[in-house]
Structures are given as C-alpha cells and as structure tokens.
XYZ file of C-alpha atoms in Angstrom:
638
model
C 7.990 4.526 -72.278
C 9.831 6.687 -69.821
C 12.886 5.351 -67.703
C 10.640 5.088 -64.343
C 7.749 3.264 -66.316
C 10.242 0.846 -67.917
C 11.574 -0.072 -64.357
C 7.719 -0.652 -63.068
C 7.247 -2.946 -66.087
C 10.604 -4.932 -65.396
C 10.072 -5.533 -61.880
C 6.283 -6.774 -62.573
C 7.906 -9.204 -65.092
C 10.463 -10.301 -62.409
C 7.518 -10.627 -59.952
C 5.688 -12.461 -62.145
C 8.419 -14.911 -62.786
C 9.389 -15.491 -59.267
C 5.885 -16.623 -58.452
C 5.627 -18.865 -61.670
C 8.909 -20.272 -60.320
C 7.824 -20.490 -56.829
C 4.496 -22.377 -57.946
C 6.422 -24.734 -60.060
C 9.431 -25.557 -57.688
C 6.873 -25.676 -54.562
C 4.344 -27.704 -56.336
C 7.234 -30.137 -57.456
C 8.202 -30.519 -53.660
C 4.596 -31.670 -52.434
C 4.566 -33.929 -55.504
C 7.695 -35.897 -54.232
C 6.320 -35.724 -50.730
C 3.269 -37.756 -51.745
C 0.857 -34.791 -51.638
C -0.440 -34.667 -55.588
C -3.825 -32.662 -54.705
C -1.521 -29.963 -52.507
C 0.807 -30.102 -55.520
C -1.799 -29.345 -58.198
C -3.368 -26.430 -56.204
C 0.197 -24.916 -55.645
C 0.996 -25.343 -59.560
C -2.324 -23.306 -60.369
C -1.580 -20.680 -57.854
C 1.311 -20.439 -59.545
C -0.077 -20.150 -62.783
C -3.015 -17.889 -62.466
C -1.059 -14.714 -61.906
C 0.921 -15.700 -65.183
C -2.322 -16.213 -67.068
C -3.940 -13.151 -65.891
C -1.167 -10.857 -66.922
C -1.070 -12.262 -69.866
C -4.852 -11.878 -70.386
C -4.400 -8.138 -69.633
C -1.803 -7.644 -72.492
C -3.422 -9.573 -74.801
C -6.497 -6.964 -74.474
C -4.094 -4.093 -74.886
C -2.731 -5.441 -77.995
C -6.156 -6.107 -79.490
C -7.028 -2.533 -78.512
C -3.865 -1.452 -80.330
C -5.032 -3.257 -83.326
C -2.329 -5.977 -83.021
C -2.827 -9.516 -82.661
C 0.247 -11.982 -81.863
C 1.124 -15.406 -80.766
C 0.480 -14.449 -76.956
C -3.182 -15.879 -77.497
C -1.345 -19.215 -78.049
C 0.606 -18.980 -74.621
C -2.960 -18.074 -73.168
C -4.754 -21.022 -74.614
C -2.236 -23.563 -73.916
C -2.051 -22.426 -70.278
C -5.631 -22.403 -69.950
C -6.214 -25.852 -72.101
C -3.455 -27.214 -69.474
C -5.541 -26.067 -66.303
C -8.822 -27.361 -68.129
C -7.552 -30.947 -68.958
C -5.782 -31.201 -65.353
C -2.458 -30.848 -66.875
C -1.543 -28.568 -63.976
C 2.385 -29.404 -64.190
C 2.251 -28.587 -67.831
C 0.794 -25.399 -67.081
C 3.175 -24.552 -64.289
C 6.132 -25.243 -66.791
C 4.392 -23.039 -69.326
C 3.778 -20.301 -67.057
C 7.837 -20.219 -65.890
C 8.775 -20.812 -69.428
C 6.488 -17.724 -70.695
C 7.197 -15.638 -68.013
C 11.327 -16.160 -68.424
C 10.745 -15.583 -71.787
C 9.607 -12.001 -71.807
C 12.048 -11.331 -69.030
C 14.899 -12.559 -71.250
C 13.596 -10.726 -74.093
C 13.364 -7.552 -71.932
C 16.895 -8.614 -70.995
C 18.033 -8.904 -74.446
C 16.366 -5.551 -75.761
C 18.168 -3.804 -72.685
C 21.736 -5.280 -73.670
C 20.965 -4.397 -77.414
C 20.347 -1.138 -76.178
C 23.183 -0.309 -73.943
C 25.534 1.338 -76.351
C 22.499 3.815 -76.942
C 21.784 4.329 -73.352
C 25.765 5.244 -72.738
C 25.416 7.971 -75.163
C 22.502 9.510 -73.538
C 24.083 9.195 -69.752
C 27.135 11.359 -71.163
C 24.973 14.494 -72.111
C 26.709 17.125 -69.884
C 24.447 19.112 -67.686
C 26.739 22.448 -66.761
C 29.456 24.436 -69.053
C 32.215 26.506 -67.977
C 32.285 29.870 -69.347
C 34.562 32.623 -69.968
C 33.085 36.077 -68.479
C 34.475 39.204 -67.532
C 38.048 37.634 -66.836
C 36.756 34.950 -64.735
C 34.856 31.502 -64.771
C 31.497 30.742 -64.364
C 29.262 27.288 -64.525
C 26.197 27.681 -66.495
C 23.346 25.355 -67.129
C 23.642 24.314 -70.662
C 20.725 25.891 -71.936
C 22.200 29.184 -71.181
C 25.009 28.790 -73.360
C 24.950 31.076 -76.604
C 26.757 31.103 -80.004
C 29.949 33.028 -79.533
C 30.659 32.188 -75.929
C 34.089 31.398 -75.136
C 34.001 27.907 -72.770
C 36.590 26.192 -71.103
C 37.175 22.599 -71.402
C 38.876 20.921 -69.045
C 40.847 17.245 -69.197
C 38.150 14.492 -69.261
C 35.264 16.881 -69.679
C 32.314 16.017 -72.034
C 32.217 18.840 -74.891
C 28.775 20.546 -73.967
C 27.802 22.263 -77.711
C 29.202 22.230 -81.059
C 31.930 24.829 -81.525
C 35.418 26.068 -82.805
C 38.765 25.339 -80.984
C 40.077 28.552 -79.527
C 43.142 27.482 -78.522
C 46.205 26.545 -80.396
C 45.553 22.677 -80.465
C 42.923 20.328 -79.101
C 42.949 16.580 -78.643
C 39.373 15.086 -78.225
C 38.361 11.384 -77.931
C 35.382 10.771 -80.168
C 35.120 6.995 -79.669
C 31.617 6.868 -77.926
C 30.268 8.832 -81.147
C 32.730 7.707 -84.025
C 34.241 4.477 -83.076
C 37.295 5.984 -83.484
C 40.076 4.462 -81.321
C 42.695 7.177 -80.976
C 42.101 10.846 -79.950
C 42.160 13.361 -82.914
C 43.928 16.468 -82.976
C 42.460 19.588 -83.719
C 43.974 23.040 -84.764
C 42.845 26.626 -84.062
C 39.490 27.346 -85.386
C 38.602 23.454 -86.188
C 35.248 22.442 -85.490
C 34.773 20.091 -82.273
C 31.302 17.697 -82.016
C 29.515 17.928 -79.011
C 29.657 14.636 -77.176
C 33.510 13.937 -77.683
C 35.629 14.195 -74.803
C 38.919 16.036 -73.963
C 41.898 13.690 -73.835
C 44.312 16.386 -73.574
C 45.111 19.572 -71.822
C 42.344 22.096 -71.092
C 41.483 24.160 -74.082
C 39.160 26.622 -75.204
C 36.090 26.430 -77.334
C 33.848 29.285 -78.964
C 30.265 27.933 -79.244
C 28.854 27.653 -82.830
C 25.335 26.577 -82.002
C 23.099 26.373 -78.906
C 22.879 23.027 -76.926
C 19.290 21.990 -78.158
C 20.937 22.552 -81.855
C 24.134 20.746 -81.376
C 25.188 17.438 -82.837
C 24.775 15.827 -79.579
C 20.896 17.050 -78.736
C 20.297 15.671 -82.147
C 21.377 12.133 -81.570
C 19.938 12.107 -77.996
C 16.666 12.761 -80.206
C 17.461 10.209 -82.665
C 17.998 7.538 -80.522
C 14.577 8.002 -78.870
C 13.134 8.075 -82.326
C 14.902 4.755 -83.001
C 14.314 3.064 -80.182
C 10.540 4.024 -80.638
C 10.579 2.491 -84.200
C 9.070 -0.503 -85.707
C 10.682 -1.837 -88.868
C 8.879 -3.293 -92.013
C 10.245 -6.625 -91.131
C 8.715 -6.456 -87.615
C 5.320 -5.555 -89.139
C 5.691 -8.196 -91.842
C 6.678 -10.412 -88.687
C 3.385 -9.521 -87.415
C 1.678 -10.864 -90.060
C 3.261 -13.992 -89.984
C 2.231 -14.459 -86.602
C -1.018 -14.780 -87.625
C -0.999 -17.303 -90.413
C 1.524 -19.382 -87.647
C -1.518 -18.635 -85.217
C -4.017 -20.373 -87.582
C -1.423 -23.096 -88.425
C -1.073 -23.996 -84.678
C -4.783 -24.031 -83.840
C -5.396 -26.144 -86.771
C -2.610 -28.805 -85.885
C -4.036 -28.792 -82.380
C -7.443 -29.280 -83.686
C -6.375 -32.242 -85.854
C -4.610 -34.021 -83.267
C -7.482 -33.863 -80.865
C -10.132 -34.688 -83.654
C -8.293 -37.585 -85.072
C -7.059 -39.183 -81.749
C -9.877 -38.110 -79.462
C -6.789 -36.954 -76.954
C -7.075 -33.293 -76.052
C -3.600 -33.840 -74.416
C -2.386 -33.986 -77.355
C -3.754 -30.715 -78.366
C -2.567 -28.956 -75.118
C 1.147 -30.478 -76.174
C 0.933 -28.664 -79.494
C -0.469 -25.687 -78.148
C 2.717 -25.484 -75.608
C 5.390 -26.192 -78.208
C 4.059 -23.078 -80.175
C 4.422 -20.647 -76.929
C 5.647 -18.124 -77.000
C 7.196 -17.916 -80.985
C 10.443 -16.466 -82.138
C 8.906 -14.522 -84.605
C 8.043 -11.910 -82.084
C 11.172 -12.059 -80.366
C 14.102 -12.471 -82.893
C 13.202 -9.894 -85.269
C 13.400 -6.866 -82.696
C 16.260 -7.853 -80.624
C 18.495 -8.455 -84.268
C 17.478 -5.218 -85.562
C 17.798 -3.086 -82.387
C 21.155 -5.052 -81.766
C 22.028 -3.727 -85.136
C 21.002 -0.040 -84.426
C 23.424 -0.108 -81.184
C 26.319 -1.667 -83.430
C 25.885 0.868 -86.159
C 26.129 3.625 -83.251
C 29.236 2.400 -82.179
C 30.698 2.760 -85.462
C 29.844 6.541 -85.703
C 26.341 5.459 -88.228
C 23.354 6.793 -86.541
C 20.496 5.075 -88.174
C 17.223 6.731 -87.483
C 15.432 3.714 -86.351
C 14.656 0.126 -87.465
C 12.820 0.559 -90.613
C 15.780 2.580 -92.149
C 18.027 -0.308 -91.356
C 15.626 -2.892 -92.506
C 15.651 -0.952 -95.876
C 19.516 -0.353 -96.106
C 20.106 -3.843 -95.861
C 18.355 -4.349 -99.251
C 20.262 -1.297 -101.099
C 21.495 -2.130 -104.769
C 21.920 1.462 -105.926
C 23.868 4.206 -104.496
C 23.813 8.153 -105.945
C 26.476 10.081 -104.335
C 26.712 14.414 -104.304
C 30.553 15.247 -104.899
C 31.479 18.131 -102.964
C 31.650 17.910 -99.507
C 30.379 14.354 -99.633
C 32.867 12.353 -102.068
C 35.240 14.981 -101.968
C 36.028 16.960 -98.650
C 34.199 20.089 -99.517
C 37.157 22.501 -98.102
C 39.717 23.520 -100.466
C 43.341 22.928 -99.713
C 46.350 24.291 -100.958
C 48.505 21.577 -103.257
C 51.294 23.931 -104.161
C 52.560 27.001 -103.768
C 54.587 28.975 -106.693
C 57.096 31.619 -106.103
C 58.053 34.097 -109.061
C 60.639 36.883 -108.091
C 62.471 34.598 -105.132
C 59.983 34.974 -102.483
C 59.815 32.367 -99.981
C 56.542 30.139 -100.077
C 56.078 30.723 -96.421
C 56.368 34.590 -96.765
C 54.100 34.081 -99.574
C 51.024 32.135 -97.644
C 51.939 34.648 -94.710
C 51.107 37.525 -96.458
C 48.231 36.082 -98.424
C 46.410 34.790 -95.105
C 47.388 38.205 -93.351
C 45.158 40.245 -95.978
C 42.825 37.210 -96.356
C 41.752 37.326 -92.461
C 39.329 40.230 -93.546
C 37.370 38.210 -95.864
C 35.023 35.291 -95.111
C 34.994 33.432 -98.344
C 35.804 29.811 -98.073
C 38.935 30.017 -100.154
C 40.424 32.710 -98.120
C 39.537 30.934 -95.035
C 41.262 28.027 -96.236
C 44.485 30.236 -96.935
C 44.297 31.360 -93.391
C 44.151 28.204 -91.568
C 46.855 26.934 -93.660
C 48.917 29.483 -92.214
C 47.940 28.950 -88.763
C 48.408 25.306 -89.257
C 52.075 26.175 -90.180
C 52.261 28.321 -86.966
C 52.575 31.379 -88.526
C 51.730 34.622 -86.726
C 49.458 36.664 -88.953
C 49.564 40.402 -88.686
C 46.009 42.476 -88.958
C 45.731 44.194 -92.511
C 44.730 47.618 -92.948
C 42.986 49.704 -95.701
C 41.497 46.195 -96.819
C 39.011 46.852 -99.619
C 37.201 43.588 -100.688
C 36.078 43.109 -104.557
C 33.358 40.278 -103.730
C 34.336 37.148 -105.863
C 37.262 38.830 -107.239
C 40.176 39.206 -104.254
C 41.172 41.771 -101.921
C 43.576 44.879 -102.023
C 45.108 46.145 -98.594
C 48.044 46.927 -96.538
C 50.214 44.082 -94.631
C 52.866 45.505 -92.092
C 53.048 48.520 -94.506
C 53.401 46.747 -97.869
C 50.697 46.968 -100.621
C 49.349 43.253 -101.189
C 47.102 42.153 -103.619
C 45.306 38.368 -103.001
C 42.775 36.962 -105.463
C 41.690 35.592 -109.057
C 44.746 35.459 -111.359
C 42.936 38.086 -113.759
C 41.932 40.175 -111.143
C 45.553 40.601 -109.442
C 47.413 40.527 -113.152
C 45.138 43.503 -113.998
C 46.093 45.582 -110.726
C 50.043 44.889 -111.484
C 49.926 45.497 -115.275
C 50.682 41.997 -116.016
C 48.843 39.498 -118.903
C 46.934 36.689 -117.779
C 49.071 33.340 -118.863
C 48.183 30.032 -118.395
C 49.611 28.236 -114.952
C 50.501 25.091 -115.773
C 49.399 23.616 -112.306
C 45.701 24.825 -113.190
C 43.600 22.064 -114.180
C 39.666 21.119 -114.133
C 38.140 21.719 -110.415
C 41.722 23.742 -109.574
C 41.394 27.117 -107.987
C 44.198 29.422 -108.830
C 45.074 32.226 -106.228
C 47.470 34.900 -107.165
C 49.527 37.275 -104.590
C 51.060 40.559 -105.276
C 53.159 42.679 -103.361
C 54.284 45.901 -103.918
C 53.032 46.144 -107.355
C 55.067 42.614 -108.286
C 53.201 39.227 -108.976
C 54.984 37.491 -105.999
C 53.356 33.873 -106.501
C 50.347 31.783 -106.672
C 48.454 29.506 -104.616
C 47.223 26.296 -106.098
C 44.313 25.064 -104.358
C 41.850 22.317 -105.000
C 38.846 20.318 -103.479
C 40.334 16.837 -102.772
C 38.662 13.386 -103.066
C 38.247 11.943 -99.719
C 40.841 9.701 -98.270
C 39.304 6.225 -98.476
C 36.859 7.110 -101.007
C 38.084 4.497 -103.642
C 38.384 1.825 -101.246
C 34.966 2.683 -99.686
C 33.078 2.181 -103.002
C 35.283 -0.999 -103.980
C 33.957 -2.460 -100.293
C 30.178 -1.486 -101.426
C 30.424 -3.335 -104.810
C 31.582 -6.312 -102.599
C 28.396 -5.817 -100.353
C 26.135 -6.198 -103.545
C 25.756 -2.061 -104.384
C 25.627 -2.937 -108.007
C 24.898 0.643 -109.274
C 26.893 3.770 -108.343
C 26.147 7.276 -109.563
C 27.897 10.619 -108.972
C 25.069 13.525 -108.755
C 26.670 17.052 -108.757
C 25.504 20.436 -109.723
C 29.216 21.241 -110.417
C 30.942 21.119 -114.178
C 31.210 17.691 -116.139
C 34.581 18.540 -116.556
C 35.493 19.052 -112.910
C 33.014 15.966 -112.037
C 35.150 13.701 -114.380
C 38.956 14.527 -113.385
C 38.021 14.340 -109.519
C 36.142 10.752 -109.812
C 38.758 9.604 -112.361
C 39.611 5.948 -111.974
C 36.863 5.392 -109.104
C 34.900 3.122 -111.541
C 31.633 5.177 -111.246
C 28.647 3.277 -113.227
C 27.078 6.851 -114.301
C 27.801 10.630 -113.611
C 25.453 13.684 -113.738
C 26.553 17.105 -113.802
C 25.072 20.330 -113.703
C 22.089 19.011 -111.550
C 19.721 21.406 -109.628
C 18.285 20.285 -106.313
C 14.692 19.187 -108.278
C 17.134 17.572 -110.893
C 18.500 15.272 -108.276
C 15.340 14.337 -106.991
C 14.022 13.503 -110.337
C 17.310 11.240 -110.705
C 16.633 9.604 -107.312
C 12.994 8.827 -108.444
C 13.863 7.438 -111.767
C 16.626 5.033 -110.005
C 14.067 3.788 -107.508
C 11.960 2.135 -110.508
C 14.762 -0.255 -110.448
C 14.903 -1.212 -106.556
C 15.625 0.514 -103.361
C 17.967 3.820 -103.776
C 20.591 5.180 -101.008
C 21.217 9.209 -101.779
C 24.448 10.441 -99.761
C 24.771 14.420 -99.223
C 25.884 17.298 -97.183
C 24.139 20.278 -98.142
C 21.125 22.142 -97.923
C 20.535 21.389 -101.710
C 20.987 17.854 -101.111
C 17.936 17.638 -98.596
C 15.122 16.789 -101.231
C 16.911 14.302 -102.821
C 17.646 12.802 -99.441
C 14.101 12.935 -98.379
C 13.034 11.255 -101.869
C 15.333 8.250 -101.729
C 14.537 4.864 -99.639
C 17.349 5.761 -97.553
C 18.902 9.219 -97.403
C 22.581 9.388 -95.810
C 23.648 13.114 -94.512
C 27.541 13.654 -93.853
C 26.461 14.949 -90.251
C 29.853 15.891 -88.672
C 30.033 19.066 -90.791
C 26.975 19.033 -93.329
C 23.960 21.399 -93.022
C 21.167 20.591 -90.541
C 18.471 20.386 -93.431
C 20.282 17.549 -95.024
C 20.856 16.206 -91.279
C 16.860 16.624 -90.525
C 15.572 14.868 -93.997
C 17.905 11.895 -93.985
C 17.555 8.508 -92.735
C 21.378 8.071 -91.801
C 23.734 10.471 -90.612
C 27.290 9.872 -90.481
C 28.902 11.397 -87.309
C 32.443 11.479 -88.539
C 33.615 13.239 -90.901
C 34.226 10.289 -93.125
C 32.838 8.694 -96.203
C 34.229 5.420 -95.716
C 31.905 4.573 -92.491
C 29.079 3.934 -95.036
C 30.640 0.555 -95.558
C 30.497 -0.610 -92.257
C 26.912 0.716 -91.674
C 25.606 -1.195 -94.600
C 27.712 -4.302 -93.555
C 26.109 -3.967 -90.325
C 22.690 -3.730 -91.469
C 22.923 -6.486 -93.843
C 24.142 -8.597 -90.709
C 21.515 -7.739 -88.652
C 19.072 -8.395 -91.072
C 20.881 -11.576 -91.818
C 20.533 -12.745 -88.319
C 16.847 -11.810 -87.601
C 15.752 -13.779 -91.147
C 18.155 -16.871 -89.858
C 16.767 -16.535 -86.218
C 12.984 -16.652 -87.529
C 13.095 -19.260 -90.333
C 15.329 -21.428 -87.461
C 12.584 -21.237 -84.499
C 9.741 -21.245 -87.224
C 10.904 -24.591 -88.608
C 11.792 -26.110 -84.921
C 8.789 -25.048 -83.431
C 6.572 -26.471 -86.338
C 8.782 -29.655 -86.105
C 8.158 -30.072 -82.567
C 4.439 -29.333 -83.182
C 4.317 -32.325 -85.658
C 5.711 -34.345 -82.934
C 3.289 -33.430 -80.385
C 0.073 -34.069 -82.535
C 1.568 -37.698 -83.264
C 2.217 -38.455 -79.487
C 5.533 -38.270 -79.348
C 5.930 -35.445 -76.754
C 4.038 -34.764 -73.533
C 2.811 -31.287 -72.775
C 5.749 -31.009 -70.303
C 8.061 -31.960 -72.702
C 6.522 -29.489 -75.430
C 7.134 -26.399 -73.238
C 10.679 -27.161 -72.319
C 11.399 -28.076 -76.027
C 9.745 -24.546 -76.941
C 12.060 -22.820 -74.116
C 14.951 -24.199 -75.815
C 14.293 -23.095 -78.805
C 13.424 -19.252 -77.550
C 16.655 -19.245 -75.895
C 18.315 -19.962 -78.930
C 16.681 -17.613 -81.239
C 17.456 -14.528 -78.686
C 21.200 -15.590 -78.316
C 21.511 -16.248 -81.786
C 19.797 -12.552 -82.659
C 22.276 -10.871 -80.062
C 25.001 -11.922 -82.240
C 24.278 -8.817 -84.448
C 25.943 -6.948 -81.143
C 29.309 -8.988 -82.610
C 29.197 -7.891 -85.954
C 32.687 -6.619 -87.046
C 32.786 -4.679 -90.263
C 35.492 -4.313 -92.487
C 36.627 -0.900 -91.714
C 39.048 -0.028 -94.436
C 42.305 1.610 -93.243
C 42.856 5.433 -94.087
C 45.319 5.328 -97.238
C 48.755 7.159 -96.355
C 48.621 10.900 -97.504
C 50.921 11.143 -100.804
C 54.538 12.836 -99.856
C 54.865 16.644 -101.565
C 57.687 18.190 -101.998
C 59.450 21.352 -100.610
C 57.980 20.712 -97.047
C 54.197 21.053 -98.512
C 52.645 18.034 -96.666
C 51.354 20.280 -94.205
C 50.670 23.114 -96.061
C 48.392 20.142 -98.088
C 46.244 19.549 -94.937
C 46.275 23.368 -93.828
C 42.688 23.606 -93.821
C 41.922 20.364 -92.132
C 42.490 19.363 -88.630
C-alpha cells in the first residue's frame, strides 16, 4: 500500500471513529434529557456506518481467502441492534472503530524507525567534474565518480574515502552512538552521515546497487511480510470464533435470554489474536534495525527466535577477512618503518589482497609512497621493481630468497594461518612482514552471549585448512569444526543439522550464498560482504561486526515472547469475560467496555517490543604490541 493510500485509509478510519463517538455521545445526551426514542435513533445512526464499513472489510477478507474475528464484531453489533440493545451496539461501534484506529496508530509507531531510514534517502549528490563541482541526480552517479560529501550530508552511494580521513555517523543504520573514523581507502556505507569536515568519496557502486538502496527494498519487503506466527494466529482465530459462537448460543439456549448471547459476542470483539502478533513482530523488526540488524520480514524474525543451532563461516565472518600486519622483523638494521614504506611503495602496483593490506597499513602510518618503476609481477609469488632508484623485491619467503641467493629458513613468527611477506632491497634480505587474518573483536563474547540465549550447538564451516581453522578458533569452545568444505558441502552440512532443529548460517562470501539460502535463517555480513550472500540471506548485519548477531537474536526472542504473552493473556481474559457474560454477570455495555480495556492493554504490551534493550557486549580493548606496532596491527582496518 502506497503512502497516499495509507493516508486515505487512516482518514477513513478516523471519520468512522468520530461518527461512532458522535452517535454515542449524542444519544447519551438525548437519553439524559428524557428522549429515549431520539437517543435510540442517534445510536443507530452512529452504528450503521461502522457496521457497513466492517461488512465491506469482511467481504474483502473472504475474497482474499481470509476469515477472522471481524465476523464476531459484525455479529455483536447486528445482534445488539436486532434485540434493542442500541446503547450496547453504539459502545461496540466506538470500541471497535477505536480499536482499529489504535491498531493503525500502534503499527505506525512500530514502523517509525524504519520510515526514518526511508526518509533519509538523498536525492542528489555533488560530483567533481572538470575542475568544478556539479549537483547531479543520484541515478547519474557511476562507479569511479569522485563525490564531495559536505558536513552533515548523507553519503549517497557506497564508496571509498578519497581524502586522508573522514568521520561518519552510522547511528541511523547500525546503532553506533559515536562517529567512526575512516582512513583513506576505507569503505563508506551509503546512508551514513558526515559528522566531520567535508571529504571526497570515490563511488564504487551505482545508487540502485548500494547498501542504502538495498535497505530500502528490504524494509518494504519486511513491512509487507507475514510471519508464520501471524498465519498461525489466523488459524487460532477460527477456533476462537467457533468457541465464541458456541458459548453465545449455549447461553441463549439454556436461559432463553438473547441479551446474554449479545453480551458474550461483544466481550469477544475484537480479538487480541489479530492485534498482538503483528504489532509485536513489526516492533521487533524496527528495534532490530536500530541495532544494525536488518531482518527481511516478520517470518525470519519469528524463526530467528527459535534457533538452536548456529553454523559460522570463518574468513570474513568469524575472522576479519583482511590480512593485517602483526609484526615487522628487520635483518640488516633497516628501520621497520622503512621496510614497510618500501614494500608498500612497490605493492601499489598489485591488486593482491595482501599487497593492498600492506599499502593500507603504510598509508595509515602517514607514509608518503613514491611511484614504483619497472615493476614485474609474478602472480601468486611476488613483485620485482624499483623504488626511488633502489632494486626491491616483495613476495613470498621462497620467492624472495631464491632471488637474492639465500636459503629459506623457518621464521619463528610464521604459524598456521599466518602470511610471511619477505622484503629484499638491493639484493639483500631487508626483513619480513608477518601478517594474519585475526579473529574479529568481540567474537568470543558474542558466542558466550548466544549460548546464554539458548544456542546449544555452534559449528564452524570453512573451506580453509583444518590446522588454520583450529589455530584461529582456539579457546572459543566450538561444538564442532568442519574444514576444507566446498560450497555444496556447506549446504549438506546445513541440511544435516536441520534434522535436529532450526539452523542459522552466517557467512559473507559468494560461496556462502547456497548455504545461507538452505538454512532456516541465513545471516550475511552486509557491510562488506558479497551482494550474492546478502540477497540469499534472511538477515543482513549492516555493521561489519559479528557481535551484532547476539542483540539481533535477543530482540527476535523478546518480540516473539511478548507476542505470545499478549495472545495468551488477551485470549484468557476474553474467555473469562465470555463465561461471566453467559452467566449473566455482565451486560452487553459492560462487556464491550471490558473487551476494549483488554485490547488496549494487549496493544500497549505488544509495543513493549520497541523498548527491548539487548545486551551489547563491549568491544575488547586491543592488545598492546611492542615497538609502536599498535597502529600497524590495524593498518588495513579503518
């Protein structure tokens, strides 16, 4: 439904409510003035529009193959009019129209944070062109365009920071309360806000393919979705309808008093089943989005709440996915900074991930990198070239050693999962850069939190070697490790684990997409992951932090728990009210008032899902490293 159609619907519901309220209050005024006949006519006039609108809605629902408890509301108003209980009918009309109005208001409140996301979509961007600046529509931006992001501007497309530094506020997308510092070459996510000085951005995607455009699409899908629990509530509503009619008929049959049947019907109008579930689940979607966890609809959220088995990919998911320098060893007395600067200068000529990580580390240290010359790249082995007139070789230890006439030795820092980059200058081995793909910060705390949330079985699935996976995950307390897996073997693992209960799979690469699609809930690292995995997933983590998975599951379980509590309490109170009405303890007017109190309480309880405060584990402090290497260890990370 479009925004214009939604506004028309809301205005119509408001008009029906005002008409019903006017009929009720006007009739009461005439009744107090001693004019009961006029009072009855005004009460009827207030009921008829509400009843007509309700009948039309029922017919539309039946046309869609849906049968709900709106029928009870129509029966109660019709029966009250037929048996002369016009005041009760007027009260029911006010209460029902008020209930639908309150439901619309509650759902609108629950979607507010999602609408805030949509309202932030920029329409234009400022592009550098021929030495000047021009404002262009978002659709005209192409990868490679250099954009100016002014202070306070929303980043229009995904890109890389082209200035030295940038400070961006991602709170609207990820829930991060503090601005994030991005170094030159770091990825900037569309939808974040420039919280510092103006900076330049090199676009890497078109607007329609950027993160923010994907969020908009996913929000629209989420709002239109229907959870399994909501469909189950529809089936329950049929049973409740049968129980309501049976109690009303029995009260009339055994007492001969039709007013008792009317009272039973109005107590059951409307039912908390059709109000509590959608309000609570949509509120949960909104709350999860606030913490950077975008759930593609109420169905995945409800399934997410029942997960007991978690399968994690390693590279880019449990680990950072980008090699980082952990130490620099000098062999000929050359300063560590000089080794890094010279290696990075030559590596500018390569697109290999390790080479790019070395370049990023050097730039993060503020080194000015000269342009290399006479570069020859040997794929998978290394590079040979000249930097500032000096002959430089950078690459694998064996490749460099063979070029300088040295034997390859066992480097003490090289272990499973580490990458050893050798650097030779003017025919002599200058030193080594030791690099590794570290475990993500907060991964251990996240797994502990998930176990507290009821995740009983946690597995690692990776295509990497077993020794590398064991070293990286040592001490995490995983329940199983499956190494050397191909994409189809990951799918088989997911399917085998599904036999024991719902399975969640977390990954970030194209090779993870089949397993994400096969899982009950697939989770993609959307901030830096592949587009294929994000499309196949049911949940996308908008911030590049695995520890956001814990708050997402906690919110899903909290929203589902609140929905169930609301349904059980609402239905229980309604049944007790119907029994009391059947035994003559409630009049139709009293029954209508009681049911409205129940409905208001149920909706307000469902809205508690907007206030779920998940445990957000603090990010561990980085370990200190010697010789000023603290910054080098983060060289590839903004």
